């Protein structure tokens, strides 16, 4: 594998070069093997629980058994999208639900826009006090819209706002969503299926997040699916497909799901209150809550299920600017590292079974060492080749495996999507996404790893800020 240059004859140099190459290649092969494993389980999950194509069928099958749900939507400076989001929530097809919009001390016109749009007035509401959160300044409702309640509170962050919503909700289940997102009308009926099928076991379930950029949106609904013209938004569509239709579907099937997206997740309130709700002082509060639930149920030796359903869809707006996207990705990386560090005692601990080995093994491989090893490989393997310490066939083999498999995973995920869900109506869209799956490996993938290294650096420095997230709003998405 290694060919010595005459200038470098020291045995330690050869040994070091071999060690570096072996670590990079073995880590890459482990990731490849794990992705193949996930693809297999994702296919099994879709085949064993085929999607119900029509919402009317779901209603006939589940409406009589569906438990009441409170939708918790934290909003901070969301004046561009908040009215459309609330309209979409009120239009959901579900027998018994209530929308709790939590204005987390917004500095823009979020609260005023909601009050004006829905004719709200100040009301009184009893709240539980088992979870800590910042002071609530008031409640707003309209008797003509009994399903909507707006909670106005002092700013405390997303976790704090969700804890306030949990204290205010009166239902056994709550659904945490982002106020800048749009749920499909039958999303609740689809995501509640595990709670109906296994009512005593299921404590949480997540649904799919998709990119709304480029889609035509009317009255809080995605009425036509279009791909965006912005390249960064197109790449994120592929990333979301891989993350949800491959990784989370497979991990849910294996019962080692470690994260339910904060944009769309359904939880049993009792267990969430038992673990203290969402944690403050972390930017990965959605992942941390799922890990706390795993730990809590395992410690009590109570059987449970945390599931993922591919069919229910929540549409969200993604960043189209590299600076904003970089802030988001470094924050996600920092959140994963914070969660791993906080619950590291669960890693490979027999007491926590498969979640300790497979779940934390996946976090370690993909989130903790993955970006470090990949960037290390990008820098050192060409350097070793330039110094004459690495043979050309090995360099080419490394690059071929890295890029070819990246394309394979993306295309296989698109095939899963087309075979089972078919959300992209035009063959042209699939062709464009296949092209994106190829070109994203040359430049974007390396840039993404740079952002993840920034997240590593922020984690080491114990940085806690969220960073500013600017949005265009769903109204402009429709016209793009």
CSV table of C-alpha atoms in Angstrom, one decimal:
chain,number,residue,atom,x,y,z
A,1,UNK,CA,0.0,0.0,0.0
A,2,UNK,CA,2.8,2.4,0.9
A,3,UNK,CA,5.7,3.1,-1.3
A,4,UNK,CA,8.7,4.8,0.3
A,5,UNK,CA,10.3,7.8,-1.2
A,6,UNK,CA,14.1,7.8,-0.8
A,7,UNK,CA,13.8,11.1,1.2
A,8,UNK,CA,11.7,9.4,3.8
A,9,UNK,CA,13.3,6.3,5.1
A,10,UNK,CA,12.4,6.4,8.7
A,11,UNK,CA,10.2,3.5,9.8
A,12,UNK,CA,8.1,5.7,12.0
A,13,UNK,CA,7.0,7.8,9.0
A,14,UNK,CA,5.9,4.7,7.2
A,15,UNK,CA,4.1,3.4,10.2
A,16,UNK,CA,2.4,6.7,10.8
A,17,UNK,CA,1.3,7.0,7.1
A,18,UNK,CA,-0.1,3.4,7.2
A,19,UNK,CA,-1.9,4.2,10.4
A,20,UNK,CA,-3.5,7.3,9.0
A,21,UNK,CA,-4.5,5.5,5.8
A,22,UNK,CA,-6.0,2.5,7.7
A,23,UNK,CA,-8.0,4.8,10.1
A,24,UNK,CA,-9.5,6.8,7.2
A,25,UNK,CA,-10.3,3.7,5.1
A,26,UNK,CA,-11.7,1.6,8.0
A,27,UNK,CA,-13.9,4.5,9.1
A,28,UNK,CA,-15.1,5.0,5.6
A,29,UNK,CA,-15.9,1.3,5.2
A,30,UNK,CA,-17.8,1.3,8.5
A,31,UNK,CA,-19.9,4.2,7.4
A,32,UNK,CA,-20.5,2.5,4.0
A,33,UNK,CA,-21.5,-0.7,5.8
A,34,UNK,CA,-23.8,1.2,8.2
A,35,UNK,CA,-25.5,3.0,5.3
A,36,UNK,CA,-26.1,-0.3,3.5
A,37,UNK,CA,-27.6,-1.6,6.7
A,38,UNK,CA,-29.9,1.4,6.9
A,39,UNK,CA,-31.0,1.1,3.3
A,40,UNK,CA,-31.9,-2.5,3.9
A,41,UNK,CA,-34.0,-1.7,7.0
A,42,UNK,CA,-35.6,1.3,5.4
A,43,UNK,CA,-36.8,-1.0,2.5
A,44,UNK,CA,-38.1,-3.5,5.0
A,45,UNK,CA,-39.9,-0.8,7.0
A,46,UNK,CA,-41.7,0.5,3.9
A,47,UNK,CA,-42.6,-3.0,2.7
A,48,UNK,CA,-44.0,-4.1,6.1
A,49,UNK,CA,-45.9,-1.0,6.8
A,50,UNK,CA,-47.1,0.2,3.3
A,51,UNK,CA,-48.4,3.7,3.1
A,52,UNK,CA,-52.2,4.3,3.1
A,53,UNK,CA,-52.7,6.3,-0.1
A,54,UNK,CA,-55.9,8.1,0.7
A,55,UNK,CA,-56.7,10.4,3.6
A,56,UNK,CA,-60.4,9.3,3.5
A,57,UNK,CA,-59.3,5.7,4.2
A,58,UNK,CA,-57.3,6.8,7.1
A,59,UNK,CA,-60.2,8.8,8.5
A,60,UNK,CA,-62.6,5.8,8.3
A,61,UNK,CA,-59.9,3.5,9.9
A,62,UNK,CA,-58.6,5.7,12.7
A,63,UNK,CA,-60.9,8.7,13.5
A,64,UNK,CA,-62.9,6.8,16.1
A,65,UNK,CA,-59.8,5.7,18.0
A,66,UNK,CA,-57.6,8.8,17.5
A,67,UNK,CA,-56.7,10.4,20.9
A,68,UNK,CA,-56.8,14.2,21.4
A,69,UNK,CA,-53.7,16.1,20.5
A,70,UNK,CA,-52.3,19.5,21.4
A,71,UNK,CA,-50.1,21.1,18.7
A,72,UNK,CA,-47.3,23.1,20.3
A,73,UNK,CA,-45.8,25.7,17.9
A,74,UNK,CA,-43.1,27.9,19.4
A,75,UNK,CA,-42.6,31.2,17.4
A,76,UNK,CA,-39.8,33.7,17.7
A,77,UNK,CA,-39.7,36.4,15.1
A,78,UNK,CA,-41.8,34.5,12.6
A,79,UNK,CA,-44.0,37.3,11.3
A,80,UNK,CA,-43.4,36.4,7.7
A,81,UNK,CA,-44.8,32.9,8.0
A,82,UNK,CA,-46.7,32.6,11.2
A,83,UNK,CA,-50.2,33.4,9.9
A,84,UNK,CA,-49.9,30.9,7.0
A,85,UNK,CA,-48.6,28.3,9.5
A,86,UNK,CA,-51.5,28.8,11.9
A,87,UNK,CA,-54.0,28.6,9.1
A,88,UNK,CA,-52.5,25.3,7.9
A,89,UNK,CA,-52.7,23.9,11.5
A,90,UNK,CA,-56.3,24.9,11.9
A,91,UNK,CA,-57.2,23.2,8.6
A,92,UNK,CA,-55.8,19.8,9.7
A,93,UNK,CA,-58.1,16.8,9.3
A,94,UNK,CA,-58.1,15.3,12.8
A,95,UNK,CA,-61.0,14.6,15.1
A,96,UNK,CA,-59.8,16.3,18.4
A,97,UNK,CA,-57.0,18.8,18.5
A,98,UNK,CA,-56.0,22.2,19.8
A,99,UNK,CA,-53.3,24.6,18.4
A,100,UNK,CA,-51.1,26.2,21.1
A,101,UNK,CA,-49.0,28.9,19.4
A,102,UNK,CA,-46.3,30.0,21.8
A,103,UNK,CA,-44.9,33.5,21.1
A,104,UNK,CA,-41.5,33.3,22.8
A,105,UNK,CA,-40.9,37.0,23.3
A,106,UNK,CA,-40.7,37.8,19.6
A,107,UNK,CA,-39.1,41.2,18.8
A,108,UNK,CA,-41.0,41.6,15.5
A,109,UNK,CA,-44.7,41.7,14.8
A,110,UNK,CA,-45.4,38.0,15.3
A,111,UNK,CA,-47.9,38.4,18.1
A,112,UNK,CA,-49.7,41.5,16.5
A,113,UNK,CA,-50.0,39.7,13.2
A,114,UNK,CA,-51.7,36.6,14.8
A,115,UNK,CA,-54.0,38.8,16.9
A,116,UNK,CA,-55.1,40.8,13.9
A,117,UNK,CA,-55.4,37.9,11.5
A,118,UNK,CA,-57.6,35.7,13.9
A,119,UNK,CA,-59.4,38.4,15.9
A,120,UNK,CA,-58.0,37.2,19.2
A,121,UNK,CA,-58.8,38.6,22.7
A,122,UNK,CA,-57.0,38.2,26.0
A,123,UNK,CA,-58.3,35.2,28.1
A,124,UNK,CA,-57.5,33.3,31.2
A,125,UNK,CA,-56.1,29.7,31.2
A,126,UNK,CA,-55.1,27.2,33.9
A,127,UNK,CA,-51.6,25.9,33.6
A,128,UNK,CA,-49.6,23.1,35.2
A,129,UNK,CA,-46.4,24.0,37.0
A,130,UNK,CA,-44.4,20.8,36.7
A,131,UNK,CA,-42.0,22.1,34.1
A,132,UNK,CA,-39.9,25.2,34.5
A,133,UNK,CA,-40.2,28.0,31.9
A,134,UNK,CA,-40.0,31.8,31.6
A,135,UNK,CA,-43.0,33.9,32.8
A,136,UNK,CA,-46.2,33.8,30.7
A,137,UNK,CA,-47.5,37.3,30.0
A,138,UNK,CA,-50.9,36.3,28.7
A,139,UNK,CA,-53.2,34.1,26.7
A,140,UNK,CA,-55.2,35.1,23.6
A,141,UNK,CA,-58.2,33.3,22.0
A,142,UNK,CA,-61.3,33.8,19.9
A,143,UNK,CA,-64.6,32.0,20.9
A,144,UNK,CA,-65.3,31.5,17.2
A,145,UNK,CA,-62.0,29.6,16.9
A,146,UNK,CA,-62.0,27.3,19.9
A,147,UNK,CA,-59.1,25.3,18.6
A,148,UNK,CA,-56.6,28.2,18.7
A,149,UNK,CA,-54.8,29.5,21.8
A,150,UNK,CA,-51.9,31.9,21.7
A,151,UNK,CA,-49.5,31.9,24.7
A,152,UNK,CA,-47.4,35.1,25.0
A,153,UNK,CA,-44.4,34.6,27.2
A,154,UNK,CA,-41.0,36.1,27.9
A,155,UNK,CA,-38.2,34.9,25.7
A,156,UNK,CA,-36.5,31.7,27.0
A,157,UNK,CA,-35.6,29.8,23.9
A,158,UNK,CA,-37.3,27.0,22.0
A,159,UNK,CA,-37.0,24.4,24.8
A,160,UNK,CA,-38.5,26.9,27.3
A,161,UNK,CA,-41.4,27.7,25.0
A,162,UNK,CA,-42.2,24.0,24.4
A,163,UNK,CA,-42.1,23.4,28.2
A,164,UNK,CA,-44.6,26.2,28.6
A,165,UNK,CA,-46.8,24.6,26.0
A,166,UNK,CA,-46.6,21.2,27.7
A,167,UNK,CA,-47.7,22.8,31.0
A,168,UNK,CA,-50.7,24.4,29.2
A,169,UNK,CA,-51.9,21.5,27.1
A,170,UNK,CA,-54.7,19.3,28.4
A,171,UNK,CA,-54.4,16.2,26.1
A,172,UNK,CA,-52.5,12.9,26.6
A,173,UNK,CA,-50.5,13.5,23.4
A,174,UNK,CA,-48.7,16.7,22.2
A,175,UNK,CA,-47.2,17.4,18.8
A,176,UNK,CA,-44.2,19.7,18.7
A,177,UNK,CA,-43.7,21.6,15.5
A,178,UNK,CA,-42.0,24.7,14.2
A,179,UNK,CA,-44.2,27.7,13.6
A,180,UNK,CA,-42.4,28.3,10.3
A,181,UNK,CA,-43.6,24.9,9.0
A,182,UNK,CA,-46.7,23.6,7.2
A,183,UNK,CA,-48.2,20.2,8.1
A,184,UNK,CA,-50.1,18.3,5.4
A,185,UNK,CA,-53.8,18.0,6.3
A,186,UNK,CA,-53.7,14.3,7.1
A,187,UNK,CA,-50.3,14.4,8.8
A,188,UNK,CA,-51.7,13.9,12.4
A,189,UNK,CA,-53.9,11.0,11.3
A,190,UNK,CA,-50.8,9.3,9.8
A,191,UNK,CA,-48.3,10.0,12.6
A,192,UNK,CA,-50.7,8.9,15.3
A,193,UNK,CA,-50.9,5.3,13.9
A,194,UNK,CA,-48.2,3.8,16.3
A,195,UNK,CA,-50.1,5.3,19.3
A,196,UNK,CA,-53.3,3.5,18.1
A,197,UNK,CA,-51.6,0.2,17.1
A,198,UNK,CA,-49.6,0.0,20.3
A,199,UNK,CA,-51.2,2.4,22.8
A,200,UNK,CA,-49.5,1.0,25.8
A,201,UNK,CA,-46.0,0.9,24.3
A,202,UNK,CA,-45.6,3.9,22.0
A,203,UNK,CA,-44.3,7.1,23.7
A,204,UNK,CA,-43.0,9.1,20.7
A,205,UNK,CA,-43.2,9.1,16.9
A,206,UNK,CA,-41.7,11.3,14.3
A,207,UNK,CA,-42.7,12.2,10.7
A,208,UNK,CA,-41.0,13.3,7.5
A,209,UNK,CA,-39.7,16.9,7.0
A,210,UNK,CA,-39.6,18.1,3.4
A,211,UNK,CA,-38.4,21.3,1.8
A,212,UNK,CA,-41.1,23.8,0.7
A,213,UNK,CA,-38.8,26.1,-1.2
A,214,UNK,CA,-40.1,26.4,-4.8
A,215,UNK,CA,-43.5,24.8,-4.0
A,216,UNK,CA,-46.8,26.7,-4.6
A,217,UNK,CA,-48.5,27.4,-1.3
A,218,UNK,CA,-52.0,28.7,-0.9
A,219,UNK,CA,-53.9,29.4,2.4
A,220,UNK,CA,-51.4,27.5,4.4
A,221,UNK,CA,-51.3,24.4,2.1
A,222,UNK,CA,-48.7,23.1,-0.3
A,223,UNK,CA,-50.9,22.8,-3.4
A,224,UNK,CA,-48.2,22.0,-6.0
A,225,UNK,CA,-44.8,20.5,-5.5
A,226,UNK,CA,-42.0,22.2,-7.5
A,227,UNK,CA,-38.3,22.0,-7.1
A,228,UNK,CA,-36.5,25.3,-6.2
A,229,UNK,CA,-34.1,26.9,-8.6
A,230,UNK,CA,-31.5,27.6,-5.9
A,231,UNK,CA,-28.7,25.0,-5.8
A,232,UNK,CA,-28.3,25.0,-2.0
A,233,UNK,CA,-32.1,24.3,-1.6
A,234,UNK,CA,-31.9,21.4,-4.1
A,235,UNK,CA,-29.0,19.8,-2.2
A,236,UNK,CA,-30.9,20.1,1.0
A,237,UNK,CA,-33.9,18.3,-0.6
A,238,UNK,CA,-31.5,15.3,-1.2
A,239,UNK,CA,-30.1,15.6,2.4
A,240,UNK,CA,-33.6,15.6,3.9
A,241,UNK,CA,-34.6,12.5,1.8
A,242,UNK,CA,-31.5,10.6,3.0
A,243,UNK,CA,-32.0,11.7,6.6
A,244,UNK,CA,-35.7,10.7,6.8
A,245,UNK,CA,-36.5,8.1,4.1
A,246,UNK,CA,-33.3,6.2,4.8
A,247,UNK,CA,-31.7,6.9,8.2
A,248,UNK,CA,-34.6,7.6,10.5
A,249,UNK,CA,-36.9,5.1,8.9
A,250,UNK,CA,-34.3,2.4,9.3
A,251,UNK,CA,-33.3,3.4,12.9
A,252,UNK,CA,-37.0,3.5,13.8
A,253,UNK,CA,-37.4,0.0,12.4
A,254,UNK,CA,-34.5,-1.1,14.5
A,255,UNK,CA,-35.9,0.7,17.6
A,256,UNK,CA,-32.7,2.8,18.0
A,257,UNK,CA,-34.1,6.1,16.8
A,258,UNK,CA,-32.1,8.8,18.6
A,259,UNK,CA,-33.7,12.0,17.2
A,260,UNK,CA,-37.2,13.1,16.3
A,261,UNK,CA,-37.0,16.4,14.5
A,262,UNK,CA,-38.1,19.4,16.4
A,263,UNK,CA,-40.1,20.5,13.4
A,264,UNK,CA,-42.6,17.6,13.7
A,265,UNK,CA,-42.8,15.0,16.5
A,266,UNK,CA,-45.6,13.4,18.5
A,267,UNK,CA,-45.1,12.6,22.2
A,268,UNK,CA,-47.0,11.1,25.1
A,269,UNK,CA,-47.1,13.9,27.6
A,270,UNK,CA,-46.8,11.8,30.8
A,271,UNK,CA,-43.3,10.4,29.9
A,272,UNK,CA,-42.0,13.8,28.7
A,273,UNK,CA,-43.1,15.4,32.0
A,274,UNK,CA,-41.4,12.5,33.9
A,275,UNK,CA,-38.1,13.2,32.3
A,276,UNK,CA,-38.4,17.0,33.0
A,277,UNK,CA,-39.5,18.1,29.6
A,278,UNK,CA,-37.1,19.8,27.1
A,279,UNK,CA,-33.7,20.7,28.6
A,280,UNK,CA,-32.4,24.2,28.7
A,281,UNK,CA,-28.8,25.1,27.8
A,282,UNK,CA,-28.5,22.9,24.6
A,283,UNK,CA,-29.1,23.6,21.0
A,284,UNK,CA,-30.0,19.9,20.4
A,285,UNK,CA,-33.1,19.8,22.6
A,286,UNK,CA,-35.1,17.6,20.2
A,287,UNK,CA,-32.4,14.9,20.2
A,288,UNK,CA,-31.7,15.2,23.9
A,289,UNK,CA,-35.4,14.7,24.7
A,290,UNK,CA,-35.4,11.4,22.8
A,291,UNK,CA,-32.2,10.2,24.5
A,292,UNK,CA,-33.7,11.1,27.9
A,293,UNK,CA,-36.8,9.1,27.1
A,294,UNK,CA,-34.7,6.1,26.1
A,295,UNK,CA,-32.7,6.3,29.3
A,296,UNK,CA,-35.8,6.8,31.5
A,297,UNK,CA,-37.7,3.8,30.1
A,298,UNK,CA,-34.6,1.6,30.2
A,299,UNK,CA,-33.7,2.6,33.8
A,300,UNK,CA,-37.3,1.8,34.8
A,301,UNK,CA,-37.3,-1.5,32.7
A,302,UNK,CA,-40.5,-0.4,31.1
A,303,UNK,CA,-41.2,-1.7,27.6
A,304,UNK,CA,-41.7,1.1,25.1
A,305,UNK,CA,-41.5,2.1,21.4
A,306,UNK,CA,-40.2,5.2,19.7
A,307,UNK,CA,-41.2,5.1,16.1
A,308,UNK,CA,-40.8,6.9,12.8
A,309,UNK,CA,-43.5,7.1,10.1
A,310,UNK,CA,-42.5,8.1,6.6
A,311,UNK,CA,-45.9,9.1,5.3
A,312,UNK,CA,-46.9,12.2,7.4
A,313,UNK,CA,-45.1,15.2,5.9
A,314,UNK,CA,-44.2,18.6,7.4
A,315,UNK,CA,-43.0,21.2,4.9
A,316,UNK,CA,-40.4,23.7,6.0
A,317,UNK,CA,-38.5,26.6,4.5
A,318,UNK,CA,-34.7,25.9,4.1
A,319,UNK,CA,-31.9,28.5,3.9
A,320,UNK,CA,-30.8,29.4,0.4
A,321,UNK,CA,-27.8,31.5,1.6
A,322,UNK,CA,-24.5,29.7,2.3
A,323,UNK,CA,-23.9,31.9,5.4
A,324,UNK,CA,-27.2,31.1,7.0
A,325,UNK,CA,-27.0,27.4,6.1
A,326,UNK,CA,-23.5,27.2,7.6
A,327,UNK,CA,-24.8,28.6,10.9
A,328,UNK,CA,-27.6,26.1,10.9
A,329,UNK,CA,-25.3,23.1,10.2
A,330,UNK,CA,-22.7,24.1,12.7
A,331,UNK,CA,-25.5,24.5,15.3
A,332,UNK,CA,-26.8,21.0,14.5
A,333,UNK,CA,-23.3,19.5,14.8
A,334,UNK,CA,-22.8,21.3,18.1
A,335,UNK,CA,-26.2,19.9,19.3
A,336,UNK,CA,-25.3,16.4,18.4
A,337,UNK,CA,-22.0,16.6,20.3
A,338,UNK,CA,-23.6,18.2,23.3
A,339,UNK,CA,-26.1,15.3,23.5
A,340,UNK,CA,-23.4,12.7,23.0
A,341,UNK,CA,-21.3,14.2,25.8
A,342,UNK,CA,-24.3,14.6,28.2
A,343,UNK,CA,-25.4,10.9,27.7
A,344,UNK,CA,-22.0,9.3,27.0
A,345,UNK,CA,-22.5,6.8,29.9
A,346,UNK,CA,-25.2,5.2,27.7
A,347,UNK,CA,-22.8,4.5,24.9
A,348,UNK,CA,-21.9,0.8,24.5
A,349,UNK,CA,-23.4,0.2,28.0
A,350,UNK,CA,-25.2,-3.2,28.1
A,351,UNK,CA,-27.8,-1.7,30.4
A,352,UNK,CA,-29.2,0.3,27.5
A,353,UNK,CA,-29.2,-2.6,25.0
A,354,UNK,CA,-29.5,-1.8,21.3
A,355,UNK,CA,-29.8,2.0,21.9
A,356,UNK,CA,-26.5,2.0,23.7
A,357,UNK,CA,-24.7,0.0,21.0
A,358,UNK,CA,-26.4,0.7,17.7
A,359,UNK,CA,-27.9,4.2,18.4
A,360,UNK,CA,-24.8,5.6,20.1
A,361,UNK,CA,-22.6,3.8,17.6
A,362,UNK,CA,-24.3,5.6,14.8
A,363,UNK,CA,-23.9,9.0,16.6
A,364,UNK,CA,-20.3,8.3,17.2
A,365,UNK,CA,-19.6,7.1,13.7
A,366,UNK,CA,-21.6,9.7,11.8
A,367,UNK,CA,-21.8,12.8,14.0
A,368,UNK,CA,-18.7,12.7,16.3
A,369,UNK,CA,-15.8,11.3,14.4
A,370,UNK,CA,-17.3,11.3,10.9
A,371,UNK,CA,-16.6,14.9,9.9
A,372,UNK,CA,-13.1,14.8,11.6
A,373,UNK,CA,-12.1,11.6,9.8
A,374,UNK,CA,-13.5,12.7,6.4
A,375,UNK,CA,-11.7,16.1,6.4
A,376,UNK,CA,-8.6,14.4,7.7
A,377,UNK,CA,-8.8,12.0,4.8
A,378,UNK,CA,-9.3,14.9,2.3
A,379,UNK,CA,-6.2,16.6,3.6
A,380,UNK,CA,-3.8,13.8,4.4
A,381,UNK,CA,-4.4,11.2,1.7
A,382,UNK,CA,-3.5,13.6,-1.2
A,383,UNK,CA,-0.6,14.8,0.9
A,384,UNK,CA,0.7,11.3,1.5
A,385,UNK,CA,0.4,10.7,-2.3
A,386,UNK,CA,2.3,13.9,-3.0
A,387,UNK,CA,5.1,12.8,-0.7
A,388,UNK,CA,5.3,9.5,-2.4
A,389,UNK,CA,4.0,7.6,0.6
A,390,UNK,CA,0.8,6.4,-0.9
A,391,UNK,CA,0.5,4.5,-4.2
A,392,UNK,CA,-1.7,5.9,-6.9
A,393,UNK,CA,-4.1,2.9,-7.1
A,394,UNK,CA,-4.9,3.3,-3.4
A,395,UNK,CA,-5.6,7.0,-3.8
A,396,UNK,CA,-7.9,6.4,-6.7
A,397,UNK,CA,-9.7,3.6,-4.9
A,398,UNK,CA,-10.3,5.9,-1.9
A,399,UNK,CA,-11.8,8.6,-4.0
A,400,UNK,CA,-13.8,6.1,-6.0
A,401,UNK,CA,-15.4,4.5,-3.0
A,402,UNK,CA,-16.1,7.8,-1.3
A,403,UNK,CA,-17.8,9.5,-4.2
A,404,UNK,CA,-19.4,6.5,-5.9
A,405,UNK,CA,-21.0,5.3,-2.7
A,406,UNK,CA,-22.3,8.8,-1.9
A,407,UNK,CA,-24.1,8.9,-5.2
A,408,UNK,CA,-25.4,5.3,-4.7
A,409,UNK,CA,-27.0,6.1,-1.3
A,410,UNK,CA,-28.7,9.2,-2.7
A,411,UNK,CA,-30.1,7.4,-5.8
A,412,UNK,CA,-31.2,4.4,-3.7
A,413,UNK,CA,-33.1,6.8,-1.5
A,414,UNK,CA,-34.8,8.4,-4.5
A,415,UNK,CA,-35.8,4.9,-5.7
A,416,UNK,CA,-37.4,4.2,-2.3
A,417,UNK,CA,-39.2,7.5,-2.5
A,418,UNK,CA,-40.5,6.8,-6.0
A,419,UNK,CA,-41.5,3.2,-5.3
A,420,UNK,CA,-43.4,3.8,-2.0
A,421,UNK,CA,-44.4,7.5,-1.7
A,422,UNK,CA,-44.2,9.2,-5.1
A,423,UNK,CA,-44.3,12.8,-3.9
A,424,UNK,CA,-42.5,14.1,-7.0
A,425,UNK,CA,-45.0,14.1,-9.8
A,426,UNK,CA,-42.7,14.7,-12.8
A,427,UNK,CA,-39.9,12.5,-14.1
A,428,UNK,CA,-37.9,15.7,-14.7
A,429,UNK,CA,-37.8,16.4,-11.0
A,430,UNK,CA,-36.2,12.9,-10.3
A,431,UNK,CA,-33.7,13.5,-13.1
A,432,UNK,CA,-32.7,16.9,-11.6
A,433,UNK,CA,-32.3,15.4,-8.1
A,434,UNK,CA,-30.2,12.5,-9.5
A,435,UNK,CA,-28.0,15.1,-11.1
A,436,UNK,CA,-27.8,17.0,-7.8
A,437,UNK,CA,-26.9,13.7,-6.0
A,438,UNK,CA,-23.8,13.5,-8.3
A,439,UNK,CA,-22.6,17.1,-8.2
A,440,UNK,CA,-23.1,17.6,-4.5
A,441,UNK,CA,-20.1,15.4,-3.9
A,442,UNK,CA,-17.8,17.9,-5.6
A,443,UNK,CA,-17.6,21.0,-3.4
A,444,UNK,CA,-20.8,21.0,-1.3
A,445,UNK,CA,-19.9,17.8,0.6
A,446,UNK,CA,-16.5,19.3,1.5
A,447,UNK,CA,-18.2,22.7,2.5
A,448,UNK,CA,-20.7,20.8,4.6
A,449,UNK,CA,-17.9,19.1,6.5
A,450,UNK,CA,-16.2,22.5,7.1
A,451,UNK,CA,-19.4,23.7,8.7
A,452,UNK,CA,-19.5,20.6,10.9
A,453,UNK,CA,-15.9,21.3,11.9
A,454,UNK,CA,-17.1,24.8,12.9
A,455,UNK,CA,-19.7,23.1,15.1
A,456,UNK,CA,-16.9,21.0,16.7
A,457,UNK,CA,-14.9,24.2,17.4
A,458,UNK,CA,-18.0,25.9,18.9
A,459,UNK,CA,-18.6,22.8,21.1
A,460,UNK,CA,-15.1,22.9,22.3
A,461,UNK,CA,-15.5,26.6,23.2
A,462,UNK,CA,-18.9,25.9,24.8
A,463,UNK,CA,-20.6,28.4,22.6
A,464,UNK,CA,-24.3,28.5,23.2
A,465,UNK,CA,-25.8,31.0,20.7
A,466,UNK,CA,-28.3,29.9,18.0
A,467,UNK,CA,-27.3,32.5,15.4
A,468,UNK,CA,-29.7,34.6,13.3
A,469,UNK,CA,-31.9,32.6,10.8
A,470,UNK,CA,-33.3,34.8,8.1
A,471,UNK,CA,-36.2,33.6,6.0
A,472,UNK,CA,-38.0,34.6,2.8
A,473,UNK,CA,-41.5,33.5,3.9
A,474,UNK,CA,-43.9,31.1,2.2
A,475,UNK,CA,-45.4,33.8,0.2
A,476,UNK,CA,-42.2,34.4,-1.7
A,477,UNK,CA,-41.6,30.7,-2.0
A,478,UNK,CA,-44.7,30.3,-4.1
A,479,UNK,CA,-43.5,32.6,-6.7
A,480,UNK,CA,-39.9,31.5,-6.9
